Structure formats: C-alpha cells, structure tokens
C-alpha cells in the first residue's frame, strides 16, 4: 500500500471512529491538528508523512475514553496500522509520536515534585514537536475556549464556581479525576501551554492565542461581577 492510500484509509477510519464524539475531540479537531501540524512540519523540516499520519491517529485511543488507560491509544494505533500491513518500523514511528503528545505526560505523579515543562522523553523528534504543538494550539484561543466548555458540558461540569479554586500544581492523578468547573481548566492547563511550545512557529501562534484566552477571562470575570 502506498503512502497516499495509507493516509486516505486512515482518514476514513478516524472519521468513522470519532463520528459520535461531542467532547471536543471530534473529527474537526483532528482536521485542524493535521493541517496545523503539517504547516509546522514544513517550517521544521520534519517528515510530513509521519506527521500527517500521527496527527490523524493521535486521539484514536485517548485514555479519557478508555477508563484512564494510557496504553489504549498505543494498542489501537498498532492494531489499525497492522491491519493495513504497514511495516513495523513505520508503526513504531507513529506510536512514538502519538504516545508522547498528551498534556498528561507533563504532569507529575502524586508527591513527586514540580511538574515537567514537557514530556520526559529523552529525544523529542521534529515530528513529535510538530504534532504536539498543533494539538496544544487547538486547546488555546477561541477554539480552545469552545472545546473546554464543550468538554465540561459533556462531563456535567459547572462553568464556574468561585468556591472551587483552580489547582495550578495539579498532579496527573488529580487531572484525570477532577470534577472542577471548566474555568479552572484554563489555569490548570490552557494558560500553561504558551510556555510549552517546542517550535518557533508554534510559539508565535501560541502567543496570540494566549492573549485571547486572557482577554476572554478578563471579560468573563467583569461580567461575573456584573461590572459590564
Ligand atoms: P491532550 O489532548 O493533550 O491529552 P487533554 O485531553 O487534557 O489534552 O485535553 C484535550 C482538550 O479537552 C482540552 O484542550 C480541553 O479543551 C478539554 N479538556 C480536558 N480536560 C478538561 C477539563 N477538565 N475541563 C474542560 N476541558 C477539558
Ligand atoms: Ni488532540
């Protein structure tokens, strides 16, 4: 099977798998991440085929939808690519990317000190950088805000509760089980992303999206207090 065919078949598979999603991890999230990742990959000289394929598959087995199982994605990606008879070396490369990009890898385990700025993997390839930056950018700005409230609504979270303070040093376990309001998520994740970008182009875009997040929060709290 040639590369084009692998991409086309994978696109159909992912569209079908995520067709019922209403948590903000739907096909259009994948579509945006794929395009952004390819753009970043061009700037960085990363392997476009690996980046595109990994972007397509990056949320296929998200732990959030498999009872917190962080291995679910690896199993699903391997199974899918094996069904296409992709060479083991390609499968390994894709798994290397898709297993590294989640924000959760940057959080510490309970009682283990400061959170990591980025994934603890020893070598971060250009391909990992491109897909990770793209995924993180889609959690910021206007789209990131829409996704956060979509996710919160799906999981019955409040918009905001002044009595529940955000935990900026949230641990991995707490992040996985939190029931906190969606606004807290801005402080626990979204506002941290600007300083976690790997690439110059990602950083530049993140700056603008970060500014919008801050503007949004400013307006939100003015309205909350009835000042506007
Ligand atoms: P990753 O895709 O890197 O694993 P997450 O799954 O934590 O990152 O987040 C993906 C998106 O889901 C976030 O950008 C956010 O919009 C939404 N999300 C995740 N957790 C929460 C939460 N507790 N409250 C609101 N939105 C959330
Ligand atoms: Ni994603």
PDB file of N, CA and C in Angstrom, residues 59-103:
ATOM      1  N   UNK A  59      -5.666  10.930  18.610  1.00  0.00           N
ATOM      2  CA  UNK A  59      -6.685  10.847  19.675  1.00  0.00           C
ATOM      3  C   UNK A  59      -7.535   9.589  19.580  1.00  0.00           C
ATOM      4  N   UNK A  60      -7.089   8.648  18.799  1.00  0.00           N
ATOM      5  CA  UNK A  60      -7.915   7.481  18.491  1.00  0.00           C
ATOM      6  C   UNK A  60      -8.189   6.599  19.717  1.00  0.00           C
ATOM      7  N   UNK A  61      -7.243   6.607  20.642  1.00  0.00           N
ATOM      8  CA  UNK A  61      -7.448   5.786  21.854  1.00  0.00           C
ATOM      9  C   UNK A  61      -7.151   6.601  23.088  1.00  0.00           C
ATOM     10  N   UNK A  62      -7.711   7.818  23.140  1.00  0.00           N
ATOM     11  CA  UNK A  62      -7.440   8.726  24.257  1.00  0.00           C
ATOM     12  C   UNK A  62      -7.820   8.075  25.592  1.00  0.00           C
ATOM     13  N   UNK A  63      -6.910   8.146  26.561  1.00  0.00           N
ATOM     14  CA  UNK A  63      -7.139   7.493  27.870  1.00  0.00           C
ATOM     15  C   UNK A  63      -8.455   7.916  28.515  1.00  0.00           C
ATOM     16  N   UNK A  64      -8.892   9.154  28.217  1.00  0.00           N
ATOM     17  CA  UNK A  64     -10.104   9.682  28.862  1.00  0.00           C
ATOM     18  C   UNK A  64     -11.341   8.848  28.528  1.00  0.00           C
ATOM     19  N   UNK A  65     -11.267   8.189  27.373  1.00  0.00           N
ATOM     20  CA  UNK A  65     -12.432   7.430  26.935  1.00  0.00           C
ATOM     21  C   UNK A  65     -12.222   5.922  27.075  1.00  0.00           C
ATOM     22  N   UNK A  66     -11.105   5.566  27.738  1.00  0.00           N
ATOM     23  CA  UNK A  66     -10.815   4.147  27.981  1.00  0.00           C
ATOM     24  C   UNK A  66     -10.473   3.946  29.462  1.00  0.00           C
ATOM     25  N   UNK A  67     -11.342   4.460  30.321  1.00  0.00           N
ATOM     26  CA  UNK A  67     -11.193   4.321  31.779  1.00  0.00           C
ATOM     27  C   UNK A  67      -9.794   4.713  32.260  1.00  0.00           C
ATOM     28  N   UNK A  68      -9.229   5.754  31.660  1.00  0.00           N
ATOM     29  CA  UNK A  68      -7.937   6.253  32.129  1.00  0.00           C
ATOM     30  C   UNK A  68      -6.740   5.444  31.649  1.00  0.00           C
ATOM     31  N   UNK A  69      -6.984   4.463  30.793  1.00  0.00           N
ATOM     32  CA  UNK A  69      -5.897   3.591  30.328  1.00  0.00           C
ATOM     33  C   UNK A  69      -5.003   4.316  29.317  1.00  0.00           C
ATOM     34  N   UNK A  70      -3.760   4.651  29.747  1.00  0.00           N
ATOM     35  CA  UNK A  70      -2.852   5.406  28.877  1.00  0.00           C
ATOM     36  C   UNK A  70      -2.253   4.552  27.760  1.00  0.00           C
ATOM     37  N   UNK A  71      -2.459   3.240  27.833  1.00  0.00           N
ATOM     38  CA  UNK A  71      -1.916   2.351  26.798  1.00  0.00           C
ATOM     39  C   UNK A  71      -2.921   2.121  25.665  1.00  0.00           C
ATOM     40  N   UNK A  72      -4.172   2.553  25.878  1.00  0.00           N
ATOM     41  CA  UNK A  72      -5.236   2.250  24.902  1.00  0.00           C
ATOM     42  C   UNK A  72      -4.897   2.790  23.509  1.00  0.00           C
ATOM     43  N   UNK A  73      -4.335   3.988  23.470  1.00  0.00           N
ATOM     44  CA  UNK A  73      -4.001   4.603  22.192  1.00  0.00           C
ATOM     45  C   UNK A  73      -2.967   3.793  21.431  1.00  0.00           C
ATOM     46  N   UNK A  74      -1.948   3.328  22.152  1.00  0.00           N
ATOM     47  CA  UNK A  74      -0.866   2.556  21.529  1.00  0.00           C
ATOM     48  C   UNK A  74      -1.447   1.283  20.903  1.00  0.00           C
ATOM     49  N   UNK A  75      -2.297   0.613  21.661  1.00  0.00           N
ATOM     50  CA  UNK A  75      -2.892  -0.636  21.178  1.00  0.00           C
ATOM     51  C   UNK A  75      -3.723  -0.383  19.919  1.00  0.00           C
ATOM     52  N   UNK A  76      -4.544   0.682  19.959  1.00  0.00           N
ATOM     53  CA  UNK A  76      -5.424   0.968  18.823  1.00  0.00           C
ATOM     54  C   UNK A  76      -4.641   1.370  17.574  1.00  0.00           C
ATOM     55  N   UNK A  77      -3.616   2.179  17.754  1.00  0.00           N
ATOM     56  CA  UNK A  77      -2.802   2.624  16.609  1.00  0.00           C
ATOM     57  C   UNK A  77      -2.092   1.420  15.981  1.00  0.00           C
ATOM     58  N   UNK A  78      -1.513   0.579  16.837  1.00  0.00           N
ATOM     59  CA  UNK A  78      -0.810  -0.616  16.329  1.00  0.00           C
ATOM     60  C   UNK A  78      -1.766  -1.529  15.570  1.00  0.00           C
ATOM     61  N   UNK A  79      -2.939  -1.727  16.140  1.00  0.00           N
ATOM     62  CA  UNK A  79      -3.915  -2.624  15.539  1.00  0.00           C
ATOM     63  C   UNK A  79      -4.341  -2.099  14.173  1.00  0.00           C
ATOM     64  N   UNK A  80      -4.613  -0.794  14.110  1.00  0.00           N
ATOM     65  CA  UNK A  80      -5.064  -0.219  12.840  1.00  0.00           C
ATOM     66  C   UNK A  80      -3.964  -0.317  11.763  1.00  0.00           C
ATOM     67  N   UNK A  81      -2.760   0.124  12.118  1.00  0.00           N
ATOM     68  CA  UNK A  81      -1.690   0.130  11.111  1.00  0.00           C
ATOM     69  C   UNK A  81      -1.289  -1.300  10.706  1.00  0.00           C
ATOM     70  N   UNK A  82      -1.383  -2.237  11.633  1.00  0.00           N
ATOM     71  CA  UNK A  82      -1.101  -3.640  11.297  1.00  0.00           C
ATOM     72  C   UNK A  82      -2.136  -4.145  10.304  1.00  0.00           C
ATOM     73  N   UNK A  83      -3.392  -3.702  10.481  1.00  0.00           N
ATOM     74  CA  UNK A  83      -4.449  -4.158   9.570  1.00  0.00           C
ATOM     75  C   UNK A  83      -4.191  -3.651   8.148  1.00  0.00           C
ATOM     76  N   UNK A  84      -3.411  -2.571   8.031  1.00  0.00           N
ATOM     77  CA  UNK A  84      -3.044  -2.053   6.696  1.00  0.00           C
ATOM     78  C   UNK A  84      -1.746  -2.695   6.190  1.00  0.00           C
ATOM     79  N   UNK A  85      -1.213  -3.597   7.004  1.00  0.00           N
ATOM     80  CA  UNK A  85       0.078  -4.245   6.726  1.00  0.00           C
ATOM     81  C   UNK A  85       1.209  -3.243   6.590  1.00  0.00           C
ATOM     82  N   UNK A  86       1.154  -2.194   7.403  1.00  0.00           N
ATOM     83  CA  UNK A  86       2.242  -1.205   7.420  1.00  0.00           C
ATOM     84  C   UNK A  86       3.489  -1.856   8.007  1.00  0.00           C
ATOM     85  N   UNK A  87       4.664  -1.465   7.520  1.00  0.00           N
ATOM     86  CA  UNK A  87       5.891  -2.055   8.066  1.00  0.00           C
ATOM     87  C   UNK A  87       6.075  -1.725   9.547  1.00  0.00           C
ATOM     88  N   UNK A  88       6.623  -2.683  10.331  1.00  0.00           N
ATOM     89  CA  UNK A  88       6.799  -2.450  11.777  1.00  0.00           C
ATOM     90  C   UNK A  88       7.566  -1.160  12.087  1.00  0.00           C
ATOM     91  N   UNK A  89       8.530  -0.800  11.245  1.00  0.00           N
ATOM     92  CA  UNK A  89       9.304   0.419  11.525  1.00  0.00           C
ATOM     93  C   UNK A  89       8.403   1.657  11.446  1.00  0.00           C
ATOM     94  N   UNK A  90       7.461   1.653  10.512  1.00  0.00           N
ATOM     95  CA  UNK A  90       6.525   2.785  10.403  1.00  0.00           C
ATOM     96  C   UNK A  90       5.592   2.810  11.614  1.00  0.00           C
ATOM     97  N   UNK A  91       5.091   1.628  11.978  1.00  0.00           N
ATOM     98  CA  UNK A  91       4.182   1.548  13.132  1.00  0.00           C
ATOM     99  C   UNK A  91       4.888   2.096  14.389  1.00  0.00           C
ATOM    100  N   UNK A  92       6.153   1.691  14.578  1.00  0.00           N
ATOM    101  CA  UNK A  92       6.907   2.167  15.752  1.00  0.00           C
ATOM    102  C   UNK A  92       7.048   3.686  15.743  1.00  0.00           C
ATOM    103  N   UNK A  93       7.320   4.235  14.559  1.00  0.00           N
ATOM    104  CA  UNK A  93       7.497   5.694  14.470  1.00  0.00           C
ATOM    105  C   UNK A  93       6.212   6.434  14.821  1.00  0.00           C
ATOM    106  N   UNK A  94       5.094   5.920  14.342  1.00  0.00           N
ATOM    107  CA  UNK A  94       3.811   6.593  14.608  1.00  0.00           C
ATOM    108  C   UNK A  94       3.465   6.499  16.099  1.00  0.00           C
ATOM    109  N   UNK A  95       3.668   5.297  16.655  1.00  0.00           N
ATOM    110  CA  UNK A  95       3.376   5.118  18.084  1.00  0.00           C
ATOM    111  C   UNK A  95       4.277   6.027  18.925  1.00  0.00           C
ATOM    112  N   UNK A  96       5.515   6.189  18.498  1.00  0.00           N
ATOM    113  CA  UNK A  96       6.440   7.048  19.236  1.00  0.00           C
ATOM    114  C   UNK A  96       5.857   8.467  19.339  1.00  0.00           C
ATOM    115  N   UNK A  97       5.255   8.939  18.240  1.00  0.00           N
ATOM    116  CA  UNK A  97       4.673  10.287  18.268  1.00  0.00           C
ATOM    117  C   UNK A  97       3.378  10.309  19.076  1.00  0.00           C
ATOM    118  N   UNK A  98       2.435   9.423  18.732  1.00  0.00           N
ATOM    119  CA  UNK A  98       1.104   9.520  19.345  1.00  0.00           C
ATOM    120  C   UNK A  98       1.138   9.250  20.861  1.00  0.00           C
ATOM    121  N   UNK A  99       2.133   8.483  21.305  1.00  0.00           N
ATOM    122  CA  UNK A  99       2.163   8.164  22.742  1.00  0.00           C
ATOM    123  C   UNK A  99       2.806   9.278  23.569  1.00  0.00           C
ATOM    124  N   UNK A 100       3.414  10.266  22.909  1.00  0.00           N
ATOM    125  CA  UNK A 100       4.148  11.301  23.662  1.00  0.00           C
ATOM    126  C   UNK A 100       3.417  12.619  23.814  1.00  0.00           C
ATOM    127  N   UNK A 101       2.384  12.849  22.976  1.00  0.00           N
ATOM    128  CA  UNK A 101       1.926  14.241  22.874  1.00  0.00           C
ATOM    129  C   UNK A 101       0.982  14.719  23.973  1.00  0.00           C
ATOM    130  N   UNK A 102       0.359  13.783  24.704  1.00  0.00           N
ATOM    131  CA  UNK A 102      -0.659  14.219  25.657  1.00  0.00           C
ATOM    132  C   UNK A 102      -0.100  15.114  26.761  1.00  0.00           C
ATOM    133  N   UNK A 103      -0.884  16.125  27.108  1.00  0.00           N
ATOM    134  CA  UNK A 103      -0.549  17.068  28.186  1.00  0.00           C
ATOM    135  C   UNK A 103      -0.289  16.323  29.501  1.00  0.00           C
TER     136      UNK A 103
END
